[in-house]
C-alpha atoms as an extended CHARMM CRD file, in Angstrom:
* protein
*
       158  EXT
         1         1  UNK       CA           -104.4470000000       19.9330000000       15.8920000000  PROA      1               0.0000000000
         2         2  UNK       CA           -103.1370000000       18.0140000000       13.2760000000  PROA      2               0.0000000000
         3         3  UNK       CA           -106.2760000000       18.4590000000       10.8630000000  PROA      3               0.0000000000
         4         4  UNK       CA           -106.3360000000       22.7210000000       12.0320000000  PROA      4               0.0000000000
         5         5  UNK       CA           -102.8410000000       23.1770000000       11.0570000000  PROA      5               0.0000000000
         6         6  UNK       CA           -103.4470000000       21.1120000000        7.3130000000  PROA      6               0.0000000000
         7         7  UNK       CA           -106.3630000000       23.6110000000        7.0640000000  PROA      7               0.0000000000
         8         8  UNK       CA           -104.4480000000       26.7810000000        7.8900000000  PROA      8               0.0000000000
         9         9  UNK       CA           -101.7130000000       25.8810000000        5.6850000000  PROA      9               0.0000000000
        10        10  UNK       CA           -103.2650000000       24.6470000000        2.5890000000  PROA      10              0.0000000000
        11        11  UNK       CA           -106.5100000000       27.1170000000        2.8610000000  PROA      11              0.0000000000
        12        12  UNK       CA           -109.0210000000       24.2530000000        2.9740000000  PROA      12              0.0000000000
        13        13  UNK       CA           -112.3820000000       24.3380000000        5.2210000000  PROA      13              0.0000000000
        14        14  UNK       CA           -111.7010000000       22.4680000000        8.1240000000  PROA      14              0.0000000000
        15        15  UNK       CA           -113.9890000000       21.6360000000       11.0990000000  PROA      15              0.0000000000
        16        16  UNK       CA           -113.2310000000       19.1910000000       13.7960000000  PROA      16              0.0000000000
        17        17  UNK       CA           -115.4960000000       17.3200000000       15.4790000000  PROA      17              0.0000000000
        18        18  UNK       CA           -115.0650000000       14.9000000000       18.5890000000  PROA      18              0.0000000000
        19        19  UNK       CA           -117.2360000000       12.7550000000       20.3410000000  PROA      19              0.0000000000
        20        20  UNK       CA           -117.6410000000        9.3230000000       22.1660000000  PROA      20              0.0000000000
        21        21  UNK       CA           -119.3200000000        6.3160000000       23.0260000000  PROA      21              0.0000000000
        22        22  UNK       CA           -121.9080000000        6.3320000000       19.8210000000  PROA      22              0.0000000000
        23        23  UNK       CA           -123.6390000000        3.3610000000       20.3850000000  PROA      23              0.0000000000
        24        24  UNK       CA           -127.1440000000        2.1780000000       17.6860000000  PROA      24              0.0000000000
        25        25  UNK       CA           -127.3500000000       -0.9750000000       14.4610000000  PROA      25              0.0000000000
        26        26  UNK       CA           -123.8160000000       -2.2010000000       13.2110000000  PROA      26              0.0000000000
        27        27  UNK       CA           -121.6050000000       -1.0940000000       15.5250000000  PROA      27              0.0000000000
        28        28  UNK       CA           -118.6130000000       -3.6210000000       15.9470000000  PROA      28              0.0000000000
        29        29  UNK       CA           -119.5420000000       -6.1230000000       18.7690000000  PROA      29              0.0000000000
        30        30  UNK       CA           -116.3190000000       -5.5330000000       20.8340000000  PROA      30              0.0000000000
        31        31  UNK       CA           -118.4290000000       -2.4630000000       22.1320000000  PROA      31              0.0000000000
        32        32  UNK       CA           -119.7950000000       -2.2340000000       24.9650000000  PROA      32              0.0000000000
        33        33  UNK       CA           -123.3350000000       -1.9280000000       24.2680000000  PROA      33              0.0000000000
        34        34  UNK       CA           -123.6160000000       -4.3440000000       21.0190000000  PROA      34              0.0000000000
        35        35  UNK       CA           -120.9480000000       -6.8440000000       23.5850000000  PROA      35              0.0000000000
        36        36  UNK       CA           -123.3310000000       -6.4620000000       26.3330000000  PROA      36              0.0000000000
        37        37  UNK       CA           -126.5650000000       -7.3080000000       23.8950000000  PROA      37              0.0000000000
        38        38  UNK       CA           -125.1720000000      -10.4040000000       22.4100000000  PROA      38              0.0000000000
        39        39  UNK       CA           -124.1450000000      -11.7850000000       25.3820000000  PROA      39              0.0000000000
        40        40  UNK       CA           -127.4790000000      -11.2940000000       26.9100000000  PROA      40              0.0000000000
        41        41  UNK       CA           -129.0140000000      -12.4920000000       23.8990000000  PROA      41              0.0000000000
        42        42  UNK       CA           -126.9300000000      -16.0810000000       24.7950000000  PROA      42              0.0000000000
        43        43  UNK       CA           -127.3070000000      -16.1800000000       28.2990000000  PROA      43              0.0000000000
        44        44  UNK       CA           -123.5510000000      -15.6040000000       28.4220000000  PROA      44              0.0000000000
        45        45  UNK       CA           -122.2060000000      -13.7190000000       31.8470000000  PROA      45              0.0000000000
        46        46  UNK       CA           -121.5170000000       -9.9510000000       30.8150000000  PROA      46              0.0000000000
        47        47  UNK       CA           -117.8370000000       -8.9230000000       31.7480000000  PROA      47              0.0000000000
        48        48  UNK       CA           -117.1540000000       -5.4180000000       33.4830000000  PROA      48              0.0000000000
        49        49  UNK       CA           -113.7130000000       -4.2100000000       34.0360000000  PROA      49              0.0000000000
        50        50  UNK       CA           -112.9670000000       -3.2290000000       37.9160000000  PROA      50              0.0000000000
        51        51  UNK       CA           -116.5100000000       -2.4430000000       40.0510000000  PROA      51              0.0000000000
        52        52  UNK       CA           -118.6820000000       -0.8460000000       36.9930000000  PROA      52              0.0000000000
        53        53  UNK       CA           -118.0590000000        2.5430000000       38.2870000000  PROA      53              0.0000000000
        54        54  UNK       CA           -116.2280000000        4.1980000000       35.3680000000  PROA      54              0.0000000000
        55        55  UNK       CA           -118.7780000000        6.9590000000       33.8150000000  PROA      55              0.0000000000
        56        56  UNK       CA           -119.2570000000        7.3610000000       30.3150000000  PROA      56              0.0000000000
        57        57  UNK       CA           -121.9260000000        9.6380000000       28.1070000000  PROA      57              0.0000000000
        58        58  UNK       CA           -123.5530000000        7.7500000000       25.5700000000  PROA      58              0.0000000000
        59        59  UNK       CA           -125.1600000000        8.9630000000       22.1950000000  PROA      59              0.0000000000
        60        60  UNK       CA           -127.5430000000        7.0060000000       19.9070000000  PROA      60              0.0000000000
        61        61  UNK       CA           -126.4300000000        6.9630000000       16.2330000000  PROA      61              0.0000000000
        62        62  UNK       CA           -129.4890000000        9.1000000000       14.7420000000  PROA      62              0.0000000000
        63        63  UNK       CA           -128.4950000000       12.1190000000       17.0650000000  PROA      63              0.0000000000
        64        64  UNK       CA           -124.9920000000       11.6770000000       15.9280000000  PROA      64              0.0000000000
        65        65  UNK       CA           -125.4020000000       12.0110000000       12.6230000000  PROA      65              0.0000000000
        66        66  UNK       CA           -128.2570000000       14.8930000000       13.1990000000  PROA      66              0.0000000000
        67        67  UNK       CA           -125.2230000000       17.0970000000       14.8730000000  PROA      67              0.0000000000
        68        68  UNK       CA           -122.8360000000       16.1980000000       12.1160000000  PROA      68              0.0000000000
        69        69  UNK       CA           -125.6740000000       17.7910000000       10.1500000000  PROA      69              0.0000000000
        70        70  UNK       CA           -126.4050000000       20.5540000000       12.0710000000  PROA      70              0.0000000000
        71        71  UNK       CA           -122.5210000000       21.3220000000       12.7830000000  PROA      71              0.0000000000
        72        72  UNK       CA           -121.7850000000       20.6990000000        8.8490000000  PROA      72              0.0000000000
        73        73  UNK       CA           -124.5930000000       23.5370000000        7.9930000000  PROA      73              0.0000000000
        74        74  UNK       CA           -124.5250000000       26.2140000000       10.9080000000  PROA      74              0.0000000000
        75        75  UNK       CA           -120.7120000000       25.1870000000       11.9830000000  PROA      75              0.0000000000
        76        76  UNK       CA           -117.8170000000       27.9440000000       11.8000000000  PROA      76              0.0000000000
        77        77  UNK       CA           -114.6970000000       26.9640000000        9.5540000000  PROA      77              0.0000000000
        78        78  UNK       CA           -111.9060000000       26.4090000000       11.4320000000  PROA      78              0.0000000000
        79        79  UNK       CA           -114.0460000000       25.2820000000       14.8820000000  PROA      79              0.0000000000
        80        80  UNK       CA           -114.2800000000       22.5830000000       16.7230000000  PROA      80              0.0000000000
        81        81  UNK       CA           -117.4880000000       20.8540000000       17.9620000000  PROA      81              0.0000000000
        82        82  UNK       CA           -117.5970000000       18.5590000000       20.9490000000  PROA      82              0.0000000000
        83        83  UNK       CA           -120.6470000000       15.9340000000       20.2110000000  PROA      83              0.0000000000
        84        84  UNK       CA           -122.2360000000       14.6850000000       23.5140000000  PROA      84              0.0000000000
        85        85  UNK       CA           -124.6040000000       14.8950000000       26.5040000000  PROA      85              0.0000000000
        86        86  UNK       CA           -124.9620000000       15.8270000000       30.0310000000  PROA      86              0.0000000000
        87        87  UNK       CA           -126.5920000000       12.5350000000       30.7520000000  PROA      87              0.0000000000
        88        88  UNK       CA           -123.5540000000        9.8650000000       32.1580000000  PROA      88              0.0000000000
        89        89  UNK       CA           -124.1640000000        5.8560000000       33.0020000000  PROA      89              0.0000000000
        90        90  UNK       CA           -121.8950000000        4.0030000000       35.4320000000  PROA      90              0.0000000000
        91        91  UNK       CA           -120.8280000000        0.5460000000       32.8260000000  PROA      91              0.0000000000
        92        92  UNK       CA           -122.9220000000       -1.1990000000       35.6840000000  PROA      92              0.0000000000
        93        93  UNK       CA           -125.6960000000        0.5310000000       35.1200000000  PROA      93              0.0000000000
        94        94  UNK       CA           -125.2750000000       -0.1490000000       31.5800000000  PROA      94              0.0000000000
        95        95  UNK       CA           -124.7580000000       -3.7360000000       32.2800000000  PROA      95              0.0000000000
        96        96  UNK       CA           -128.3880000000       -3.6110000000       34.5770000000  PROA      96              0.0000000000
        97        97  UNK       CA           -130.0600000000       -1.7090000000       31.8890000000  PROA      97              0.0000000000
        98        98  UNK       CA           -129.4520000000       -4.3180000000       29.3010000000  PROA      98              0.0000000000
        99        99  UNK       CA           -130.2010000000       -7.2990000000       31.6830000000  PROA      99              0.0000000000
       100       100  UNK       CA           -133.9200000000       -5.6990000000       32.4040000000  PROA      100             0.0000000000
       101       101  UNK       CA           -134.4640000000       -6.0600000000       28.7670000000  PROA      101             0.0000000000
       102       102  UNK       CA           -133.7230000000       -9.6190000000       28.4950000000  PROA      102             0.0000000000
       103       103  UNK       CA           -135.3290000000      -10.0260000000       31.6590000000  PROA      103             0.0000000000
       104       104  UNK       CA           -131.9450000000      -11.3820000000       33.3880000000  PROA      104             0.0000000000
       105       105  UNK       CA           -131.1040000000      -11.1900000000       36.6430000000  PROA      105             0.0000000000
       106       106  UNK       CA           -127.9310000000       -8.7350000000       37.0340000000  PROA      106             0.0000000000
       107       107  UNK       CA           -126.8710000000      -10.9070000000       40.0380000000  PROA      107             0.0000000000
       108       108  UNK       CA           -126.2790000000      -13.4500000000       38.4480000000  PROA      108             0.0000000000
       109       109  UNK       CA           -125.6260000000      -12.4540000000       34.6690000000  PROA      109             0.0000000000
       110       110  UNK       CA           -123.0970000000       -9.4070000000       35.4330000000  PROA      110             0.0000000000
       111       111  UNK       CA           -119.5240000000      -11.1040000000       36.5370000000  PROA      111             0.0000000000
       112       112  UNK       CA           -116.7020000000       -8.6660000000       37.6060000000  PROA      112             0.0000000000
       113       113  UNK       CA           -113.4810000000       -8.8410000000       35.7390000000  PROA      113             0.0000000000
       114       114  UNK       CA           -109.5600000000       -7.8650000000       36.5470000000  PROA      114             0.0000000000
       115       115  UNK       CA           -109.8290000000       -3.6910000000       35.4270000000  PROA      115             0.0000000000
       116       116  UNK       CA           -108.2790000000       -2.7990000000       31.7520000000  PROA      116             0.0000000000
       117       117  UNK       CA           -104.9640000000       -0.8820000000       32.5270000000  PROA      117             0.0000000000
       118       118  UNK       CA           -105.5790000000        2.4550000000       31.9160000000  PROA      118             0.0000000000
       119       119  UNK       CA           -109.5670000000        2.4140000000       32.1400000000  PROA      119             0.0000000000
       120       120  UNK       CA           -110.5940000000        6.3950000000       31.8520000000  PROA      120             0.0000000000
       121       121  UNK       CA           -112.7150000000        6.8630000000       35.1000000000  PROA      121             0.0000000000
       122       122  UNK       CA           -114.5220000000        9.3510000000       33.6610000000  PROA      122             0.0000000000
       123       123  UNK       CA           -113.9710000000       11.8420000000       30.2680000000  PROA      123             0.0000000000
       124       124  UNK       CA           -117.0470000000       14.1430000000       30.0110000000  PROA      124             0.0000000000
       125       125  UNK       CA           -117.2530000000       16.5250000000       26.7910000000  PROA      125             0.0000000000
       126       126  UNK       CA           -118.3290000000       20.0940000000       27.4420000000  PROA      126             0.0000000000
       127       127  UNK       CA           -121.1580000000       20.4990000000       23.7750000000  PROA      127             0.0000000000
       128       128  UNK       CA           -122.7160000000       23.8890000000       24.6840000000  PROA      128             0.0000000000
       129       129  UNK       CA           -121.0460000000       25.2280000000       21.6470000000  PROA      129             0.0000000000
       130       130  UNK       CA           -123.1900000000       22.2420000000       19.6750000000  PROA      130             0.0000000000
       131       131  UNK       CA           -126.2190000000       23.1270000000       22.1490000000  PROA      131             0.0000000000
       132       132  UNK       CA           -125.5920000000       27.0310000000       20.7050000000  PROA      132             0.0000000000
       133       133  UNK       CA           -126.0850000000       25.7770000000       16.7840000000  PROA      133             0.0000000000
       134       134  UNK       CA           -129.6580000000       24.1750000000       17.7600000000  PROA      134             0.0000000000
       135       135  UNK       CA           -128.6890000000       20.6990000000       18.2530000000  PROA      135             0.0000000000
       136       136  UNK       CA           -130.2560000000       18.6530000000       21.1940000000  PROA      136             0.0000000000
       137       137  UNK       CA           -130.0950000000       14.8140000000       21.8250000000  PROA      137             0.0000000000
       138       138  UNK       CA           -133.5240000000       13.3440000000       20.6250000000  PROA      138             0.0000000000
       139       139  UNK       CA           -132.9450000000        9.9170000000       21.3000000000  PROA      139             0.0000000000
       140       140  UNK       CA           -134.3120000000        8.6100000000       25.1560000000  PROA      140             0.0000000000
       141       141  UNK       CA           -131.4660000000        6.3260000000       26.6550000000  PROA      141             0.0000000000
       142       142  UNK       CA           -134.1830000000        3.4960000000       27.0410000000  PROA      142             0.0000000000
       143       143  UNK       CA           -135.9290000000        4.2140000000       23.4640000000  PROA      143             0.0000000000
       144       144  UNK       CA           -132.3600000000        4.1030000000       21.6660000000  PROA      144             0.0000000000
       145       145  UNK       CA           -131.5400000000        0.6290000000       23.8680000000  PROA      145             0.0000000000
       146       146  UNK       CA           -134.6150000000       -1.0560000000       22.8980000000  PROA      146             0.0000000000
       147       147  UNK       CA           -133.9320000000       -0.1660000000       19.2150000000  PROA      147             0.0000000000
       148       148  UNK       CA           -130.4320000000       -1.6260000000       18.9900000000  PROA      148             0.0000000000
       149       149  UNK       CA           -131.5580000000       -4.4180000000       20.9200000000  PROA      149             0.0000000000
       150       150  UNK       CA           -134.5270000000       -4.9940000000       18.8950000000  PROA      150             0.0000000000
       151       151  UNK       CA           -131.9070000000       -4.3350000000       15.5580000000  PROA      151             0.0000000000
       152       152  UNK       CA           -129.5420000000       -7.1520000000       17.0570000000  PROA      152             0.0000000000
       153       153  UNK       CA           -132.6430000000       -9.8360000000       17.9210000000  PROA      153             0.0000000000
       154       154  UNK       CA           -132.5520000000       -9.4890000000       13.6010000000  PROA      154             0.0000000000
       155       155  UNK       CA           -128.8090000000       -9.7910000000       13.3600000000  PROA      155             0.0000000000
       156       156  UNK       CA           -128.1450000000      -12.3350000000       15.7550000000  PROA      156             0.0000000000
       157       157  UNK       CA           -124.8600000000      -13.3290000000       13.5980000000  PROA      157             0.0000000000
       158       158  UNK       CA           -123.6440000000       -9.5990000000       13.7510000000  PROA      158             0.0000000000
């Protein structure tokens, strides 16, 4: 709202776009995903918050930055573009995902922590306006894994 109403008043061309759990190389290791990885990559336990149930929609970083692309050339001035998927993953599932590729068994690796105050259950973005402009997720959920896993094996310091 903030960014709409510097655009109305000082004429500028404004478009807003939101989106959530990006996940690909370089992302800061408090995230879940790159968290999860280096963890795995130790043999360290990987920590989830309450049962694992919370639902979240995740986007690899190449189909981000394809829809800031597509929304930057074939967006409306003065819209705003939701960025994200119909395809959701419980953070267990997540957790199980990443074990498979480090061959670990979840049993044993995934340990269950006190729940974050406030952990979202769920928040789900509604992109058919983004679907509209020709954009569509490219990236499979196991193909964009195995390439930040494979990008982390490189940058075990990260």
């Amino acid at each position: 709202m903030l960014v709409m109403a510097y655009g109305k008043s000082y004429d500028l061309p404004v478009i807003t776009t939101r989106g959530n759990n990006v996940y690909g190389p370089f992302q800061f290791p408090e995230k879940l995903i790159p968290k999860f990885i280096l963890l795995a990559m130790r043999g360290q336990p990987l920590p989830i918050h309450g049962d694992g149930s919370n639902a979240r929609s995740f986007l690899y970083c190449e189909d981000v930055a394809e829809a800031f692309d597509v929304i930057l050339h074939r967006g409306e001035v003065g819209h705003v573009y939701n960025i994200g998927t119909k395809r959701e993953r419980r953070v267990i599932d997540v957790a199980k995902d990443i074990c498979a590729l480090f061959s670990l068994d979840p049993d044993k690796v995934i340990q269950f922590v006190e729940n974050r105050l406030f952990n979202d259950q769920r928040y789900f973005l509604d992109y058919q306006k983004l679907k509209n402009l020709g954009w569509s997720e490219r990236t499979a959920w196991d193909d964009g894994l195995k390439k930040t896993m494979k990008w982390h094996m490189c940058h075990p310091d990260w």
